[in-house]
Coordinates of C-alpha atoms and ligand atoms in Angstrom, one line a residue:
X180 CA -18.9 9.2 4.8
X181 CA -16.7 12.1 5.6
X182 CA -14.0 13.2 3.3
X183 CA -10.7 14.7 3.8
X184 CA -9.1 16.9 1.5
X185 CA -5.4 16.0 0.5
X186 CA -4.5 19.4 -1.9
X187 CA -8.0 19.6 -3.4
X188 CA -8.2 15.7 -3.9
X189 CA -11.0 14.0 -1.9
X190 CA -10.7 11.1 -0.2
X191 CA -13.3 9.3 1.6
X192 CA -12.1 9.0 5.3
X193 CA -11.9 5.0 5.3
X194 CA -9.0 3.3 4.7
X195 CA -6.6 3.8 2.4
X196 CA -4.6 1.0 0.9
X197 CA -0.5 1.7 1.8
X198 CA 2.0 1.2 -1.1
X199 CA 3.9 -2.2 -1.2
X200 CA 6.3 -2.9 -4.0
X201 CA 6.3 -6.5 -5.2
X202 CA 2.5 -7.1 -3.3
X203 CA 0.3 -4.1 -4.2
X204 CA 0.4 -4.2 -8.0
X205 CA -2.3 -2.7 -10.1
X206 CA -4.6 -6.4 -9.9
X207 CA -4.0 -6.3 -5.9
X208 CA -4.8 -2.4 -6.0
X209 CA -8.1 -3.0 -8.1
X210 CA -9.3 -5.4 -5.9
X211 CA -8.6 -3.5 -3.0
X212 CA -10.6 -0.5 -4.8
X213 CA -13.3 -2.6 -5.4
X214 CA -14.0 -3.6 -1.8
X215 CA -13.7 0.2 -0.8
X216 CA -10.2 1.2 -0.4
X217 CA -10.3 5.0 -0.8
X218 CA -6.6 5.9 -1.6
X219 CA -4.2 3.8 -3.7
X220 CA -0.9 4.7 -4.2
X221 CA 1.6 2.9 -6.9
X222 CA 4.7 0.4 -5.9
X223 CA 7.6 2.8 -5.6
X224 CA 9.3 3.9 -8.6
X225 CA 12.6 4.9 -9.2
X226 CA 13.2 8.7 -10.1
X227 CA 16.6 7.7 -11.4
X228 CA 14.9 4.7 -13.3
X229 CA 12.7 7.6 -14.6
X230 CA 15.3 9.7 -15.9
X231 CA 17.4 7.0 -17.4
X232 CA 14.6 6.1 -19.4
X233 CA 14.1 2.7 -18.2
X234 CA 11.3 0.7 -19.7
X235 CA 10.0 -1.3 -17.3
X236 CA 10.0 2.0 -14.8
X237 CA 8.0 3.7 -17.2
X238 CA 5.5 0.7 -17.2
X239 CA 4.6 1.6 -13.4
X240 CA 3.8 5.1 -14.0
X241 CA 0.4 3.9 -16.1
X242 CA -2.5 5.4 -14.2
X243 CA -6.0 3.5 -14.6
X244 CA -9.2 5.4 -14.3
X245 CA -10.2 3.1 -11.4
X246 CA -8.0 3.8 -9.4
X247 CA -8.4 7.6 -8.9
X248 CA -8.0 8.7 -6.3
X249 CA -4.2 7.9 -6.8
X250 CA -1.1 8.1 -6.1
X251 CA 2.4 7.5 -7.7
X252 CA 4.8 7.0 -5.3
X253 CA 8.8 8.3 -6.3
X254 CA 12.4 7.4 -4.4
X255 CA 15.3 9.0 -4.9
X256 CA 18.0 10.5 -3.0
X257 CA 18.6 14.1 -4.7
X258 CA 16.6 16.8 -5.3
X259 CA 17.6 17.3 -9.3
X260 CA 16.1 13.7 -10.0
X261 CA 13.1 13.7 -8.1
X262 CA 12.2 17.0 -9.2
X263 CA 13.1 15.5 -12.9
X264 CA 10.8 12.5 -12.2
X265 CA 8.0 14.6 -10.7
X266 CA 8.3 16.4 -13.7
X267 CA 8.1 13.3 -16.2
X268 CA 4.9 11.9 -13.9
X269 CA 2.9 14.8 -14.8
X270 CA 1.8 13.6 -18.4
X271 CA 0.2 10.1 -16.5
X272 CA -2.2 12.8 -14.2
X273 CA -2.2 11.3 -11.0
X274 CA -4.1 12.5 -9.0
X275 CA -1.1 12.9 -6.2
X276 CA 2.6 12.5 -6.0
X277 CA 4.1 10.5 -3.0
X278 CA 7.7 10.5 -2.0
X279 CA 8.8 7.9 0.0
X280 CA 10.8 8.4 3.3
X281 CA 10.1 5.5 4.9
X282 CA 11.8 2.4 2.7
X283 CA 14.1 0.6 5.5
X284 CA 15.5 -1.6 2.5
X285 CA 19.4 -2.0 2.2
X286 CA 19.6 -1.1 -1.3
X287 CA 17.5 2.4 -1.0
X288 CA 19.1 3.2 2.1
X289 CA 22.4 2.7 1.2
X290 CA 21.9 5.1 -1.6
X291 CA 20.8 8.0 0.5
X292 CA 17.3 7.7 -0.2
X293 CA 14.1 6.1 1.8
X294 CA 14.1 6.0 5.2
X295 CA 18.0 7.6 4.9
X296 CA 16.3 10.7 4.1
X297 CA 15.1 11.3 7.7
X298 CA 18.8 11.8 8.9
X299 CA 19.3 14.4 6.1
X300 CA 16.1 16.6 6.8
X301 CA 17.7 19.8 4.5
X302 CA 17.9 16.9 1.3
X303 CA 14.3 16.2 2.3
X304 CA 13.2 19.4 2.6
X305 CA 15.1 20.7 -0.4
X306 CA 13.4 17.3 -2.5
X307 CA 10.5 18.0 -1.5
X308 CA 10.5 21.5 -2.6
X309 CA 11.9 21.1 -5.9
X310 CA 9.0 18.1 -6.5
X311 CA 6.4 20.9 -5.6
X312 CA 7.5 22.9 -7.9
X313 CA 7.3 20.9 -10.9
X314 CA 4.6 18.8 -10.2
X315 CA 1.3 19.4 -12.1
X316 CA -1.0 17.8 -7.9
X317 CA -0.2 18.0 -4.8
X318 CA 2.7 16.0 -3.0
X319 CA 3.0 14.1 -0.2
X320 CA 5.3 12.1 1.8
X321 CA 5.5 8.9 3.7
X322 CA 7.8 8.6 6.8
X323 CA 8.7 6.2 9.6
X324 CA 9.2 6.9 13.5
X325 CA 12.4 8.1 12.9
X326 CA 15.7 6.3 11.8
X327 CA 16.0 4.2 15.5
X328 CA 15.3 4.8 18.9
X329 CA 17.4 7.1 19.8
X330 CA 16.3 9.7 17.0
X331 CA 12.7 9.6 16.9
X332 CA 12.1 13.0 14.9
X333 CA 8.9 12.6 12.7
X334 CA 7.3 15.2 14.4
X335 CA 9.8 17.9 13.6
X336 CA 10.4 16.7 10.1
X337 CA 6.7 15.8 9.2
X338 CA 7.1 19.6 10.0
X339 CA 9.8 20.5 7.8
X340 CA 7.8 18.7 4.9
X341 CA 5.0 21.2 5.3
X342 CA 7.2 24.2 5.4
X343 CA 8.7 22.4 2.0
X344 CA 5.3 22.3 0.4
X345 CA 4.0 18.8 1.2
X346 CA 0.2 18.3 1.1
X347 CA 0.3 15.6 3.5
X348 CA 2.0 13.2 5.4
X349 CA 2.0 9.8 6.2
X350 CA 3.7 8.4 9.0
X351 CA 4.5 4.2 9.7
X352 CA 4.8 4.3 13.3
X353 CA 8.3 2.3 13.5
X354 CA 11.7 3.2 13.4
X355 CA 13.9 2.3 10.4
X356 CA 16.0 -0.3 12.5
X357 CA 12.9 -2.0 13.4
X358 CA 12.3 -2.7 10.0
X359 CA 8.7 -4.6 10.3
X360 CA 9.7 -5.9 13.5
X361 CA 8.1 -5.0 16.9
X362 CA 4.9 -3.1 17.1
X363 CA 4.1 0.8 15.6
X364 CA 4.2 3.5 17.9
X365 CA 0.9 5.2 17.4
X366 CA 1.8 7.8 19.7
X367 CA 4.4 9.0 17.3
X368 CA 1.3 8.9 14.6
X369 CA -0.9 11.0 17.4
X370 CA 2.7 14.0 18.1
X371 CA 2.9 14.2 14.1
X372 CA -0.8 15.2 14.0
X373 CA -0.2 18.1 16.7
X374 CA 2.8 19.1 15.1
X375 CA 1.4 20.0 11.5
X376 CA -1.8 21.3 10.3
X377 CA -1.8 19.3 6.6
X378 CA -3.5 16.3 6.6
X379 CA -1.8 13.3 8.3
X380 CA -2.4 9.2 7.5
X381 CA -1.4 6.9 9.9
X382 CA 0.3 3.7 9.2
X383 CA 1.5 0.8 11.2
X384 CA -0.6 -2.5 12.4
X385 CA -4.2 -1.8 11.2
X386 CA -5.3 -5.5 10.5
X387 CA -8.9 -5.2 11.8
X388 CA -12.0 -2.8 11.4
X389 CA -11.9 -2.3 15.2
X390 CA -8.3 -1.5 14.5
X391 CA -8.5 1.0 12.2
X392 CA -11.4 2.6 14.1
X393 CA -8.3 2.8 17.4
X394 CA -6.0 4.5 15.1
X395 CA -8.3 6.8 14.3
X396 CA -9.8 7.4 18.0
X397 CA -6.2 7.3 19.1
X398 CA -4.2 9.4 17.2
X399 CA -6.5 12.1 16.0
X400 CA -5.2 11.1 12.5
X401 CA -7.2 12.1 9.1
X402 CA -6.6 8.8 7.5
X403 CA -5.6 5.3 7.9
X404 CA -3.6 3.4 5.9
X405 CA -3.8 -0.2 5.7
X406 CA -0.6 -2.4 4.4
X407 CA -0.4 -6.2 5.3
X408 CA -4.0 -6.9 6.9
X409 CA -5.0 -6.5 3.4
X410 CA -2.6 -9.8 2.4
X411 CA -5.5 -12.3 1.0
X412 CA -8.3 -10.5 2.1
X413 CA -9.4 -7.1 0.1
X414 CA -12.5 -6.9 1.7
X415 CA -10.8 -5.5 4.8
X416 CA -11.7 -2.3 3.4
X417 CA -15.4 -3.2 2.8
X418 CA -15.3 -4.2 6.7
X419 CA -13.6 -1.0 7.7
X420 CA -15.9 1.0 5.4
X421 CA -19.1 -1.0 7.0
X422 CA -17.4 -0.3 11.0
X423 CA -17.0 3.1 10.7
X424 CA -20.5 3.6 9.2
X425 CA -22.8 1.5 11.7
X426 CA -20.6 0.2 14.7
X427 CA -20.9 -3.4 12.9
X428 CA -19.6 -6.0 10.2
X429 CA -20.5 -7.3 7.4
X430 CA -20.8 -11.2 7.4
X431 CA -17.8 -13.2 7.5
X432 CA -16.8 -14.5 3.8
X433 CA -17.4 -18.1 3.1
X434 CA -14.7 -20.1 2.0
X435 CA -16.5 -20.5 -1.4
X436 CA -16.8 -16.8 -1.6
X437 CA -13.0 -16.4 -0.7
X438 CA -12.2 -18.7 -3.7
X439 CA -13.9 -17.1 -6.2
X440 CA -12.3 -13.6 -4.7
X441 CA -9.1 -15.0 -5.4
X442 CA -9.6 -16.7 -9.1
X443 CA -11.3 -13.1 -10.2
X444 CA -7.7 -11.7 -8.2
X445 CA -5.8 -14.2 -10.4
X446 CA -7.9 -13.7 -13.7
X447 CA -7.2 -9.6 -13.3
X448 CA -3.4 -10.5 -12.8
X449 CA -3.3 -12.7 -15.9
X450 CA -4.8 -9.9 -17.8
X451 CA -2.4 -7.7 -17.0
X452 CA 0.6 -10.1 -17.0
X453 CA -0.2 -13.1 -19.0
X454 CA -0.9 -16.5 -17.5
X455 CA 3.2 -17.5 -17.2
X456 CA 4.0 -14.7 -14.8
X457 CA 0.5 -14.0 -13.8
X458 CA 0.2 -17.4 -12.1
X459 CA 3.9 -17.0 -10.8
X460 CA 3.3 -13.8 -8.8
X461 CA -0.2 -14.7 -8.0
X462 CA 1.4 -17.8 -5.4
X463 CA 2.2 -15.9 -2.4
X464 CA -1.6 -14.2 -2.9
X465 CA -2.9 -17.7 -3.2
X466 CA -0.7 -18.4 0.4
X467 CA -2.4 -15.4 2.1
X468 CA -6.0 -16.0 0.4
X469 CA -5.8 -19.8 1.6
X470 CA -4.5 -19.0 5.3
X471 CA -6.5 -20.8 8.4
X472 CA -8.4 -23.3 5.8
X473 CA -8.5 -26.8 6.6
X474 CA -5.7 -28.3 3.9
X475 CA -3.8 -24.6 3.3
X476 CA -0.4 -26.4 4.4
X477 CA -0.5 -29.1 1.6
X478 CA -2.2 -26.7 -0.9
X479 CA 1.3 -24.2 0.3
X480 CA 3.4 -26.8 -0.9
X481 CA 1.7 -27.3 -4.0
X482 CA 1.7 -23.3 -4.7
X483 CA 5.5 -23.7 -6.1
X484 CA 4.0 -25.8 -8.9
X485 CA 1.5 -23.2 -9.9
X486 CA 1.5 -22.5 -13.6
X487 CA -1.9 -22.4 -14.9
X488 CA -4.8 -20.7 -14.0
X489 CA -7.1 -24.0 -14.5
X490 CA -4.8 -25.5 -11.8
X491 CA -5.9 -23.0 -9.4
X492 CA -9.5 -23.4 -10.4
X493 CA -9.0 -27.3 -9.3
X494 CA -7.3 -26.2 -6.0
X495 CA -10.1 -23.8 -5.3
X496 CA -12.8 -26.5 -5.6
X497 CA -10.7 -28.5 -3.8
X498 CA -10.7 -26.1 -1.0
X499 CA -14.2 -25.4 -1.2
X500 CA -15.2 -28.8 -0.9
X501 CA -12.5 -29.8 2.1
X502 CA -13.8 -26.7 4.2
X503 CA -17.4 -27.4 3.4
X504 CA -17.6 -31.2 4.8
X505 CA -18.4 -32.0 8.4
Ligands
LIG63 C1 6.2 -6.0 1.2 C2 6.1 -4.3 1.3 C3 6.3 -3.5 0.2 C4 6.4 -2.6 0.9 N1 7.2 -1.4 0.2 C5 6.6 -0.3 -0.1 C6 6.9 0.8 -0.7 O1 7.2 0.9 -2.1 N2 6.6 2.0 -0.4 C7 6.3 2.6 0.9 O2 6.7 3.8 0.8 N3 6.2 1.8 1.6 C8 6.3 0.5 1.8 N4 6.1 -0.6 2.3 C9 5.7 -0.3 3.7 C10 4.0 -0.1 3.8 O3 3.3 0.7 2.8 C11 3.8 0.2 5.4 O4 4.6 1.5 5.8 C12 3.9 -1.0 6.3 O5 3.9 -2.3 5.6 C13 3.3 -0.6 7.6 O6 1.6 -0.6 7.6 P1 1.0 -2.1 8.0 O7 1.7 -2.5 9.4 O8 0.1 -1.8 7.8 O9 1.5 -3.1 6.8 C14 6.2 -1.8 2.3 C15 6.0 -3.0 3.2 C16 5.9 -4.3 3.0 C17 5.3 -5.2 3.6

């Protein structure tokens, strides 16, 4: 497989898993890695939270060797706190530190961080410059197309990030105003690729191996990043790998295989967080894993009661039976 280099960190040119707060936790990331995700990014970590010594924030920084190549992602609105947080991340030895300039959530944007930084490029530039000075690893930036349709500035903005020392830029082809609705504009990703010399990671609406190949072809991006397309199907990365390599797809997973993968994912989550919290957090994943199966609607209703692993084992058995009878 071809590889790309982000500031000397080699990454297979297949597909990366996008950072997703409250979704792509360690168990989720490791499942995607098992199926071939080339690069993983943490959930966003508050620079201020880290600086103030918040324990929950610090826990998010641990790096599991199996996750490499792996980025820790910071969000923050000012250069001093992001620089300090980048320095503090050094002891966790991430391969890359990514800075979030794409989050559209009001709580984040309201403080001037996330995608709000696309409206204040001078501040964004300073943040990157200071983070680069303080980090022992490459620093990258994740952006959107722009703030709204009247202020699409991703190409110029990415150029400034490059000048500030960023080693790569990931572009989600939506504006902040779009949040997650409408369609990602892959033309903006292509325009960013034209504007900079650092690697460009394309992101937005890749939900199949074919879509991944299309994004590479249409945008010229160096790496594709998949977020929601991996919901309930970490094996999308295996499909992408095979498709890019051979132009064919691996055989479709059977319901039984899918349920086994779901149970393995659950055990990993329980190992991380204990049965109570693990099962609570697994609920949304269960709904994604059974999507499209007979009996999915009934199981969705039962999911809110899910507190023990043995319940899920029983549900999985029932799903297999239901979906394999004639
Ligand atoms: C639930 C959820 C959480 C997200 N959290 C983050 C985050 O922490 N940091 C970030 O840069 N982007 C975050 N994103 C944006 C994704 O990384 C990605 O840019 C977006 O979902 C578009 O890609 P997709 O169409 O492949 O899902 C999040 C998206 C979702 C749906």
